[in-house]
Amino acid sequence: MDNTLIPISFFLLVFGLVYLFLSIRNKERLALIEKGVDASIFMKGNRNTATVARIIILNVALLLMGIGIGVSVALFLSYYTGLRPAPLILAATFTMAGLGLLIGFYLTKKMDKKAS
């Protein structure tokens, strides 16, 4: 009995959050339209979705490359220095993943300046 309650409650939670998000968004849009705001701000055609997809792909790719390089560096260091590999792998992975995300941030900033 307890094992079935967990998935059911999870799906109810997800459904409730999606319903709440959509209903609040609808109420907000109706209030803006009642105040006389132009409804064209709700159109999705004005957004540049290709740029958003490129930014996400760029950041995920750099994150995964950073993780791979971090593991490689950690194994290289543990082999040649004789240090324990477990802490080195953890530290190098987080360091290189953070470095990859930092590079992604600067590349994203450069892409935004180029698009503007």
Short mmCIF file of C-alpha atoms in Angstrom, two decimals:
data_model
loop_
_atom_site.label_atom_id
_atom_site.label_comp_id
_atom_site.label_asym_id
_atom_site.label_seq_id
_atom_site.Cartn_x
_atom_site.Cartn_y
_atom_site.Cartn_z
CA MET A 1 0.00 0.00 0.00
CA ASP A 2 2.79 2.41 0.88
CA ASN A 3 4.65 1.76 -2.36
CA THR A 4 1.71 2.84 -4.51
CA LEU A 5 1.09 6.07 -2.61
CA ILE A 6 4.45 7.57 -3.55
CA PRO A 7 4.01 7.60 -7.37
CA ILE A 8 0.37 8.66 -7.08
CA SER A 9 1.24 11.56 -4.80
CA PHE A 10 4.12 12.55 -7.07
CA PHE A 11 1.90 12.71 -10.15
CA LEU A 12 -0.77 14.60 -8.20
CA LEU A 13 1.86 17.10 -7.11
CA VAL A 14 3.12 17.59 -10.67
CA PHE A 15 -0.43 17.96 -11.98
CA GLY A 16 -1.27 20.46 -9.24
CA LEU A 17 1.81 22.57 -9.98
CA VAL A 18 1.14 22.64 -13.72
CA TYR A 19 -2.53 23.52 -13.15
CA LEU A 20 -1.59 26.26 -10.70
CA PHE A 21 0.97 27.70 -13.11
CA LEU A 22 -1.44 27.74 -16.04
CA SER A 23 -4.34 29.21 -14.07
CA ILE A 24 -2.21 31.98 -12.56
CA ARG A 25 -0.74 32.79 -15.97
CA ASN A 26 -4.23 33.00 -17.45
CA LYS A 27 -5.46 35.30 -14.66
CA GLU A 28 -2.42 37.53 -15.05
CA ARG A 29 -2.95 37.82 -18.80
CA LEU A 30 -6.63 38.63 -18.36
CA ALA A 31 -5.80 41.34 -15.83
CA LEU A 32 -3.25 42.89 -18.20
CA ILE A 33 -5.72 42.84 -21.09
CA GLU A 34 -8.39 44.46 -18.89
CA LYS A 35 -5.96 47.28 -18.09
CA GLY A 36 -5.46 47.91 -21.80
CA VAL A 37 -2.03 46.40 -22.35
CA ASP A 38 -1.40 45.26 -25.92
CA ALA A 39 -1.98 41.50 -26.24
CA SER A 40 0.93 41.08 -28.65
CA ILE A 41 3.32 40.63 -25.72
CA PHE A 42 1.86 37.12 -25.27
CA MET A 43 2.69 35.97 -28.78
CA LYS A 44 5.52 33.46 -28.89
CA GLY A 45 6.54 34.41 -32.42
CA ASN A 46 8.49 37.41 -31.13
CA ARG A 47 10.84 35.32 -29.04
CA ASN A 48 14.05 34.01 -30.49
CA THR A 49 13.71 30.34 -29.52
CA ALA A 50 16.62 29.18 -31.66
CA THR A 51 18.98 31.27 -29.57
CA VAL A 52 17.60 29.82 -26.32
CA ALA A 53 18.02 26.27 -27.63
CA ARG A 54 21.57 27.04 -28.75
CA ILE A 55 22.43 28.50 -25.35
CA ILE A 56 21.07 25.45 -23.52
CA ILE A 57 22.90 23.05 -25.82
CA LEU A 58 26.12 25.05 -25.47
CA ASN A 59 25.95 25.06 -21.67
CA VAL A 60 25.08 21.36 -21.41
CA ALA A 61 27.88 20.45 -23.82
CA LEU A 62 30.42 22.50 -21.90
CA LEU A 63 29.21 21.04 -18.60
CA LEU A 64 29.59 17.46 -19.86
CA MET A 65 33.00 18.21 -21.37
CA GLY A 66 34.07 19.75 -18.06
CA ILE A 67 32.97 16.64 -16.18
CA GLY A 68 34.88 14.40 -18.60
CA ILE A 69 38.02 16.51 -18.40
CA GLY A 70 37.73 16.62 -14.60
CA VAL A 71 37.58 12.86 -14.30
CA SER A 72 40.50 12.49 -16.72
CA VAL A 73 42.63 15.01 -14.84
CA ALA A 74 41.81 13.35 -11.52
CA LEU A 75 42.77 9.89 -12.77
CA PHE A 76 45.95 11.29 -14.29
CA LEU A 77 46.90 12.98 -11.00
CA SER A 78 46.06 9.95 -8.89
CA TYR A 79 48.13 7.68 -11.12
CA TYR A 80 51.25 9.86 -11.13
CA THR A 81 51.11 11.25 -7.59
CA GLY A 82 49.87 8.21 -5.70
CA LEU A 83 47.05 10.14 -4.03
CA ARG A 84 43.68 8.52 -3.37
CA PRO A 85 41.51 8.79 -6.50
CA ALA A 86 38.08 9.25 -4.84
CA PRO A 87 38.60 12.77 -3.42
CA LEU A 88 40.55 13.82 -6.50
CA ILE A 89 37.78 12.71 -8.84
CA LEU A 90 35.17 14.60 -6.84
CA ALA A 91 37.20 17.79 -6.58
CA ALA A 92 38.42 17.82 -10.17
CA THR A 93 34.97 17.00 -11.55
CA PHE A 94 33.29 19.87 -9.72
CA THR A 95 36.12 22.26 -10.55
CA MET A 96 36.15 21.48 -14.26
CA ALA A 97 32.33 21.41 -14.49
CA GLY A 98 32.23 24.85 -12.88
CA LEU A 99 34.91 26.06 -15.26
CA GLY A 100 32.88 24.73 -18.19
CA LEU A 101 29.76 26.56 -16.99
CA LEU A 102 31.78 29.75 -16.51
CA ILE A 103 33.06 29.51 -20.08
CA GLY A 104 29.48 28.88 -21.20
CA PHE A 105 28.34 32.01 -19.38
CA TYR A 106 30.89 34.16 -21.18
CA LEU A 107 30.13 32.57 -24.55
CA THR A 108 26.40 33.15 -23.94
CA LYS A 109 27.09 36.80 -23.15
CA LYS A 110 29.06 37.08 -26.37
CA MET A 111 26.18 35.44 -28.33
CA ASP A 112 23.68 37.90 -26.80
CA LYS A 113 25.82 40.88 -27.76
CA LYS A 114 26.20 39.53 -31.28
CA ALA A 115 22.41 38.98 -31.63
CA SER A 116 21.56 42.50 -30.43
#
